[in-house]
PDB file of C-alpha atoms in Angstrom:
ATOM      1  CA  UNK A   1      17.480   9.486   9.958  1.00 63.00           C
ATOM      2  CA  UNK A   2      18.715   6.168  12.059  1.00 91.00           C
ATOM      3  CA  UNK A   3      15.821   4.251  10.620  1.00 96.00           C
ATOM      4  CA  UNK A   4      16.301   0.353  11.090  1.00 97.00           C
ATOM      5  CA  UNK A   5      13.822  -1.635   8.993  1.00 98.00           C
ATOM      6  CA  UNK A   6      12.660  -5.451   9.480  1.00 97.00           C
ATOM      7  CA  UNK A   7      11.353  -7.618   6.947  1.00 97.00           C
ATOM      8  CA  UNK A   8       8.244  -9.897   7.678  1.00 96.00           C
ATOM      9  CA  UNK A   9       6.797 -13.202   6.411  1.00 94.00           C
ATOM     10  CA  UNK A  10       2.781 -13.703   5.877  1.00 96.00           C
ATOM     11  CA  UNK A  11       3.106 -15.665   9.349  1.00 96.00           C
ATOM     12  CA  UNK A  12       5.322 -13.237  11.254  1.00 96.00           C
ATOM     13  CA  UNK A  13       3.269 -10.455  10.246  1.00 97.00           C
ATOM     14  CA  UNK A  14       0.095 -11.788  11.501  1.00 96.00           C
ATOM     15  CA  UNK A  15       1.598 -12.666  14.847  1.00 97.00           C
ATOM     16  CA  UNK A  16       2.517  -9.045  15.309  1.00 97.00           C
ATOM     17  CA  UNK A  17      -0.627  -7.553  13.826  1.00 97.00           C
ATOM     18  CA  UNK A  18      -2.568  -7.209  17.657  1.00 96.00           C
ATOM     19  CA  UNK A  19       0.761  -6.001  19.689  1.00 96.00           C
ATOM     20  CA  UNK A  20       2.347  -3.468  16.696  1.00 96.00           C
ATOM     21  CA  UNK A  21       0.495  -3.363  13.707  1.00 97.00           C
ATOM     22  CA  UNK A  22      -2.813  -2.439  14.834  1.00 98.00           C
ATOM     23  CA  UNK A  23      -1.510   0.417  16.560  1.00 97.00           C
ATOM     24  CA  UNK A  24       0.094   1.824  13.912  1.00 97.00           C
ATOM     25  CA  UNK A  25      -3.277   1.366  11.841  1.00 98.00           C
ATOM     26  CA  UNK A  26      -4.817   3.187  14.494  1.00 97.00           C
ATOM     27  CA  UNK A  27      -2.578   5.818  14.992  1.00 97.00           C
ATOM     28  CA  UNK A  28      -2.751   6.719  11.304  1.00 96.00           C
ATOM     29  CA  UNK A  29      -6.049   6.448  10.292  1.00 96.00           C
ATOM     30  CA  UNK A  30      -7.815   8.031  13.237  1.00 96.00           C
ATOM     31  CA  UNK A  31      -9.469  10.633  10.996  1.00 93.00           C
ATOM     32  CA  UNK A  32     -11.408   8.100   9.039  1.00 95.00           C
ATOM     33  CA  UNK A  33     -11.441   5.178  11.323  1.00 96.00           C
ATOM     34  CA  UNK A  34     -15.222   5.526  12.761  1.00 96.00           C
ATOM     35  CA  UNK A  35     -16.216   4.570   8.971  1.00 95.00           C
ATOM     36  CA  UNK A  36     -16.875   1.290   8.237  1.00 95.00           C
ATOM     37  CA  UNK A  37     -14.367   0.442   5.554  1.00 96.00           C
ATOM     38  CA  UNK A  38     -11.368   1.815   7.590  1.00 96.00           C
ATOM     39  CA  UNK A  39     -12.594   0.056  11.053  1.00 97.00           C
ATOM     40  CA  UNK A  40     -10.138  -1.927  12.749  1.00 98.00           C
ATOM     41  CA  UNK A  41     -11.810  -5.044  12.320  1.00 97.00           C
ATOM     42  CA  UNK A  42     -12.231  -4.678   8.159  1.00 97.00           C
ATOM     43  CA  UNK A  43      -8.620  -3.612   7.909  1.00 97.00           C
ATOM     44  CA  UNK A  44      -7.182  -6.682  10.157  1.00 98.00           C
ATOM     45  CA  UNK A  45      -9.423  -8.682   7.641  1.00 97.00           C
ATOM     46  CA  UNK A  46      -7.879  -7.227   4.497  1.00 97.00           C
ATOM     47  CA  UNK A  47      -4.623  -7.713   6.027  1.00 97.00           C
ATOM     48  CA  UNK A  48      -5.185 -10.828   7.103  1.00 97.00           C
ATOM     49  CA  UNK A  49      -6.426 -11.685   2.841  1.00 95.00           C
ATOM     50  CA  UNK A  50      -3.204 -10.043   1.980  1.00 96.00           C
ATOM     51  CA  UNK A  51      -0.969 -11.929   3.886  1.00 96.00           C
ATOM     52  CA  UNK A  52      -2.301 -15.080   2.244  1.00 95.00           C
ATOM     53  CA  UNK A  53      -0.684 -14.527  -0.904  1.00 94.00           C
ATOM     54  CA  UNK A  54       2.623 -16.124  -1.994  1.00 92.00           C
ATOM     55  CA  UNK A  55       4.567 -12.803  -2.229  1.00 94.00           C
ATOM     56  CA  UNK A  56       3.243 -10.932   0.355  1.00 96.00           C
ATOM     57  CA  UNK A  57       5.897  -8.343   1.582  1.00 96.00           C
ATOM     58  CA  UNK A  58       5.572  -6.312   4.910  1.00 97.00           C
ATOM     59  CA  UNK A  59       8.251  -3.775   6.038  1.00 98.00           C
ATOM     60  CA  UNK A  60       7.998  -1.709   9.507  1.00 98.00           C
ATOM     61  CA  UNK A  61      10.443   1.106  10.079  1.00 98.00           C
ATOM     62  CA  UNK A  62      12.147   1.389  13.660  1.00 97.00           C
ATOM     63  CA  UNK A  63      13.985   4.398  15.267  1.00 97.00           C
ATOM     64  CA  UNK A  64      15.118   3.794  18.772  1.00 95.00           C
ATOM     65  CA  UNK A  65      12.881   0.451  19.324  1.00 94.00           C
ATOM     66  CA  UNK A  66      10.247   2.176  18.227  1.00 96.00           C
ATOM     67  CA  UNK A  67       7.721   1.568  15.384  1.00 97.00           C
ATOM     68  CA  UNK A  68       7.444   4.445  13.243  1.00 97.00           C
ATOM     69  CA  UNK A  69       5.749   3.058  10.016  1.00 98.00           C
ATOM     70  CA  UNK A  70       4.847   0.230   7.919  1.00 98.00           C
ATOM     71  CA  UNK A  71       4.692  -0.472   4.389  1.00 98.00           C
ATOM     72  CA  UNK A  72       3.428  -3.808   2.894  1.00 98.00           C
ATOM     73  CA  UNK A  73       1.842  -5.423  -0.637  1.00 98.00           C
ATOM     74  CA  UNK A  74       2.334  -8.617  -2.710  1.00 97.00           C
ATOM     75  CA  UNK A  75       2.450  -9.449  -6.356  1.00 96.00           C
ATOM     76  CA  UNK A  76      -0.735 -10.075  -8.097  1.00 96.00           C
ATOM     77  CA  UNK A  77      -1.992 -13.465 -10.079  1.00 92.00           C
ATOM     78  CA  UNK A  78      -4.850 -11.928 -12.081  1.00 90.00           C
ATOM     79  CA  UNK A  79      -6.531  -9.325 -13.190  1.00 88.00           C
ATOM     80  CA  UNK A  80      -9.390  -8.892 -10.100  1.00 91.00           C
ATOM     81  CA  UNK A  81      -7.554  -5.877  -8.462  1.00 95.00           C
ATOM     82  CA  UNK A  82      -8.832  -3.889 -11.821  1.00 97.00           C
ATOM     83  CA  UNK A  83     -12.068  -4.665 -11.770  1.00 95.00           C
ATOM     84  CA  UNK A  84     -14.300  -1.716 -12.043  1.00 94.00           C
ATOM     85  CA  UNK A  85     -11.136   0.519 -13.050  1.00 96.00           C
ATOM     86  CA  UNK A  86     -12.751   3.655 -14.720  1.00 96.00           C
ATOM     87  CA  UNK A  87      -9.463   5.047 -16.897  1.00 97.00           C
ATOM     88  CA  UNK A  88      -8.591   8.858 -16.323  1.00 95.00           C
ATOM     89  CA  UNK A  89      -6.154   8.390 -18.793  1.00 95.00           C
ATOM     90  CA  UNK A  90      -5.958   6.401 -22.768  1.00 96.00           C
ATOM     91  CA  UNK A  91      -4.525   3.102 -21.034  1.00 96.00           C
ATOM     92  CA  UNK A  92      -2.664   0.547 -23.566  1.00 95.00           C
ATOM     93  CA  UNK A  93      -4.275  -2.241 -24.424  1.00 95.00           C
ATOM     94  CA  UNK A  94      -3.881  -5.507 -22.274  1.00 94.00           C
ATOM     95  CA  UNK A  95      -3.255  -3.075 -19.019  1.00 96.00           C
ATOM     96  CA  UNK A  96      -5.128  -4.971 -16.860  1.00 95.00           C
ATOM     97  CA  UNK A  97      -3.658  -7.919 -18.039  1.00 94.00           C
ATOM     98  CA  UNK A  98      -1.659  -9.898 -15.490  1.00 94.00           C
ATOM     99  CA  UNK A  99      -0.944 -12.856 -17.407  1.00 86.00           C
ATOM    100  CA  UNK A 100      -0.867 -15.429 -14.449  1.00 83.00           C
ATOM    101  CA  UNK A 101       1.355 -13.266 -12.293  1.00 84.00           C
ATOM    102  CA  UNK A 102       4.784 -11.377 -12.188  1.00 89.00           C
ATOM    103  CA  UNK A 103       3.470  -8.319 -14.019  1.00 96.00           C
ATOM    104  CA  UNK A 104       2.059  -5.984 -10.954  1.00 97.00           C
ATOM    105  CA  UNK A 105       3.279  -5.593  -7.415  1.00 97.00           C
ATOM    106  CA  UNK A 106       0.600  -4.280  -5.174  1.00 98.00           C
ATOM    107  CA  UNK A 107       1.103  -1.799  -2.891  1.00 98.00           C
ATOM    108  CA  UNK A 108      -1.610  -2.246  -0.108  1.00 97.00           C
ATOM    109  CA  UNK A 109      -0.378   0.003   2.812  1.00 97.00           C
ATOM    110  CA  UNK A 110       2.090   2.864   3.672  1.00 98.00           C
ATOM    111  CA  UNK A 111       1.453   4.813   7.372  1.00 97.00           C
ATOM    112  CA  UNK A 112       3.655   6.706   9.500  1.00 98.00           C
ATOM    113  CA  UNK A 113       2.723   7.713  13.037  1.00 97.00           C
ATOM    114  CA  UNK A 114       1.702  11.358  12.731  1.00 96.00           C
ATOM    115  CA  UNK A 115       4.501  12.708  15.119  1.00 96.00           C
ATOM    116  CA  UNK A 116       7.378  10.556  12.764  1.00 96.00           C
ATOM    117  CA  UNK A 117       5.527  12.718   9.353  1.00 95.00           C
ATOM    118  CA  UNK A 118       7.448  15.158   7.394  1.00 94.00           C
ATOM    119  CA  UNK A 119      10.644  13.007   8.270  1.00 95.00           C
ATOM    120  CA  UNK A 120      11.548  11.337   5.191  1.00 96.00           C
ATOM    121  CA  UNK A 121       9.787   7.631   7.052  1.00 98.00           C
ATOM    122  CA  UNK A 122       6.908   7.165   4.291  1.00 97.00           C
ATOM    123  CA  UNK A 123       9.685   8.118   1.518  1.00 97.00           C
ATOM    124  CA  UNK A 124      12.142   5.358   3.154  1.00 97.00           C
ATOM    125  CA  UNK A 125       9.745   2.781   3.682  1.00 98.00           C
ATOM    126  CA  UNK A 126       8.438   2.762   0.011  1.00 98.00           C
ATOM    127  CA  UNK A 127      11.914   2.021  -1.100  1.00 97.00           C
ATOM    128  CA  UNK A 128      12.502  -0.727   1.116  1.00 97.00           C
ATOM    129  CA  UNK A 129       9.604  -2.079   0.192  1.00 98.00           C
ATOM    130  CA  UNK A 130       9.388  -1.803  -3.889  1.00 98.00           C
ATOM    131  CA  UNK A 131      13.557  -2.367  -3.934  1.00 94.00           C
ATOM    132  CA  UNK A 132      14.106  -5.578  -5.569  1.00 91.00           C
ATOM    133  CA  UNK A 133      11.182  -6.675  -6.728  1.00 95.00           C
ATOM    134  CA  UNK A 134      10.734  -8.690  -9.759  1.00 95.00           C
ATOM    135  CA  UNK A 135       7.543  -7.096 -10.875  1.00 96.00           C
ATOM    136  CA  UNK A 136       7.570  -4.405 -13.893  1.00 96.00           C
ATOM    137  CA  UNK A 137       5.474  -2.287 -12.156  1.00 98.00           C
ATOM    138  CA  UNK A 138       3.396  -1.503  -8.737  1.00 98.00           C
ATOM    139  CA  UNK A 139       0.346  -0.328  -8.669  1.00 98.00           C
ATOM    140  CA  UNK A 140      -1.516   1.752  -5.498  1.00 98.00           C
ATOM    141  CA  UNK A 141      -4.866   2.984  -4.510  1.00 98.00           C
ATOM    142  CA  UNK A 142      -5.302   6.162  -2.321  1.00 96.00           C
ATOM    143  CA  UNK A 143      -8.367   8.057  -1.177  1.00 94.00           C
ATOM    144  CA  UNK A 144      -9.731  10.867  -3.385  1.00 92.00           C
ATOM    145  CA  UNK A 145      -9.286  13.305  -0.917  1.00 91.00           C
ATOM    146  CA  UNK A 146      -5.950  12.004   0.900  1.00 92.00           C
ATOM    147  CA  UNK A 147      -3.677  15.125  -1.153  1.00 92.00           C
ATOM    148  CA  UNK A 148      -0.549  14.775   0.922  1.00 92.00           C
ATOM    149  CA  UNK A 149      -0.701  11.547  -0.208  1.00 94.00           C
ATOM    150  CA  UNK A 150      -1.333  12.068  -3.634  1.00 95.00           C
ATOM    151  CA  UNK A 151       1.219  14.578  -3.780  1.00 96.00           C
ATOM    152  CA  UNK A 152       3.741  11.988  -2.507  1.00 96.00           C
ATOM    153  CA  UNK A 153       3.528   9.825  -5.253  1.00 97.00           C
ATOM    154  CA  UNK A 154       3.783  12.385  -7.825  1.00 96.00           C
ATOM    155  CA  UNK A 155       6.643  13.209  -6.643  1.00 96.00           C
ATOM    156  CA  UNK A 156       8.086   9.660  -5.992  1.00 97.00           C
ATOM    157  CA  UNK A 157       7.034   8.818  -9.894  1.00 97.00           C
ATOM    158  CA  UNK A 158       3.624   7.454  -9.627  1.00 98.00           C
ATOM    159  CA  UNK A 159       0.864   8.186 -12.405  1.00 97.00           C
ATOM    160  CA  UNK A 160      -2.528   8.752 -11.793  1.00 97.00           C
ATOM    161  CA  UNK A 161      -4.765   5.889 -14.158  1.00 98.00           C
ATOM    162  CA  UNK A 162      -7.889   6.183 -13.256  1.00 97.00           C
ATOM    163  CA  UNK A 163     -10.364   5.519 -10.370  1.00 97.00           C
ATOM    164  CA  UNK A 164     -11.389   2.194  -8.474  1.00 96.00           C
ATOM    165  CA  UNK A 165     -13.678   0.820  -5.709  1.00 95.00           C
ATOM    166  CA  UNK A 166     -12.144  -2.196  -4.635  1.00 94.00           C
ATOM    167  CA  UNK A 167     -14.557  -3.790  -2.107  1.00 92.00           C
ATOM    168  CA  UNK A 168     -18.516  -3.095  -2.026  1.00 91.00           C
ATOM    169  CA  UNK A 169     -17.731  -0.873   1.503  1.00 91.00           C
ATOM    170  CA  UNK A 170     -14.801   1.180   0.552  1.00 93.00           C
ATOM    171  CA  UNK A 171     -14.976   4.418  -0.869  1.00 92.00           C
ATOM    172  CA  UNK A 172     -14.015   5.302  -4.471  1.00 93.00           C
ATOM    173  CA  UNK A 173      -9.820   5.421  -4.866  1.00 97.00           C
ATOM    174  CA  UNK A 174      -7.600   7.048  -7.366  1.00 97.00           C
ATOM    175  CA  UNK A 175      -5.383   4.126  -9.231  1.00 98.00           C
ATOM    176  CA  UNK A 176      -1.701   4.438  -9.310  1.00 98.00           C
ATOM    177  CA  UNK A 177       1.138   2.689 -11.841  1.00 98.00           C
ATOM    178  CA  UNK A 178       4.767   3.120 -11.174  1.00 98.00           C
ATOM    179  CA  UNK A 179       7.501   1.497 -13.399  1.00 97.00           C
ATOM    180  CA  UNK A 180       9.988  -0.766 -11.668  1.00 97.00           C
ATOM    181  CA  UNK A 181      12.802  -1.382 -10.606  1.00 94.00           C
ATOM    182  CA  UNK A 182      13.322   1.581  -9.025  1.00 90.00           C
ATOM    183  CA  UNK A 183      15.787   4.258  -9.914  1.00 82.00           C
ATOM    184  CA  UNK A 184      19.257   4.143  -7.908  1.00 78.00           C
ATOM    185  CA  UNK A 185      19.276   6.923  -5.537  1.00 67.00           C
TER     186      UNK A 185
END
């Protein structure tokens, strides 16, 4: 696959979000990207929130020079990112407990450049990204309608938990748990 991946800090990350990341945002969201919630402006914002926390992660995936996909996330401190969580499933009690942190890594973002899909890049980069962590488990939002996506995680492990709006403006997202650490290949 000659993927190279580099690791970035909540300040190097920001200081390539104009000349690498926004791209990439673009480039993989053009379908919903004239809506509000997924303009570039609200998603530099929400990047620029995420970035803020203490274990904010961000991964891009290179082949040739070239940026091919990014993954990031960080571990959450309480309970907010449940909020509103509407249970598809009989949850156990104290789920959306996060007892101060260290329970829950969030996964924010995964994209791949449409011409890099189908490649094995999305599959890559959410290993590089959820390897090592000290969370027990990561937790995801994706769009209702977004099946490849959906699809994805099943196969990579992920259960469905219920449903979630996250921010007044966004649209309604199916939650996600996975246990970790991961599996060895």
């Amino acid at each position: 696959m000659g993927l190279v991946f580099s690791r970035y800090g909540s300040v190097e990350t920001l200081q390539i979000a104009d000349d690498v990341i926004v791209p990439l945002w673009e480039a993989t969201h053009a379908d919903v990207i004239d809506r509000p919630f997924y303009s570039t402006d609200r998603f530099v914002e929400r990047l620029r929130g995420y970035a803020g926390a203490p274990t904010f992660e961000f991964v891009i995936a290179y082949r040739d020079g070239t940026a091919l996909g990014l993954a990031f996330g960080y571990g959450l401190v309480t309970g907010r990112w449940w909020e509103g969580l509407e249970p598809s499933i009989e949850l156990p009690e104290g789920f959306t407990d996060e007892r101060g942190g260290g329970r829950t890594f969030a996964f924010n973002e995964l994209m791949v450049i449409p011409e890099a899909r189908g490649q094995g890049v999305a599959h890559a980069l959410h290993d590089e990204l959820l390897r090592g962590r000290p969370e027990e488990r990561a937790t995801l939002l994706t769009r209702e309608d977004n099946v490849s996506a959906q699809s994805a995680y099943a196969r990579w492990g992920w259960q469905k938990v219920g449903k979630l709006k996250p921010y007044p403006d966004s649209p309604n997202f199916d939650a996600f748990v996975l246990p970790l650490p991961l599996p060895p290949h």
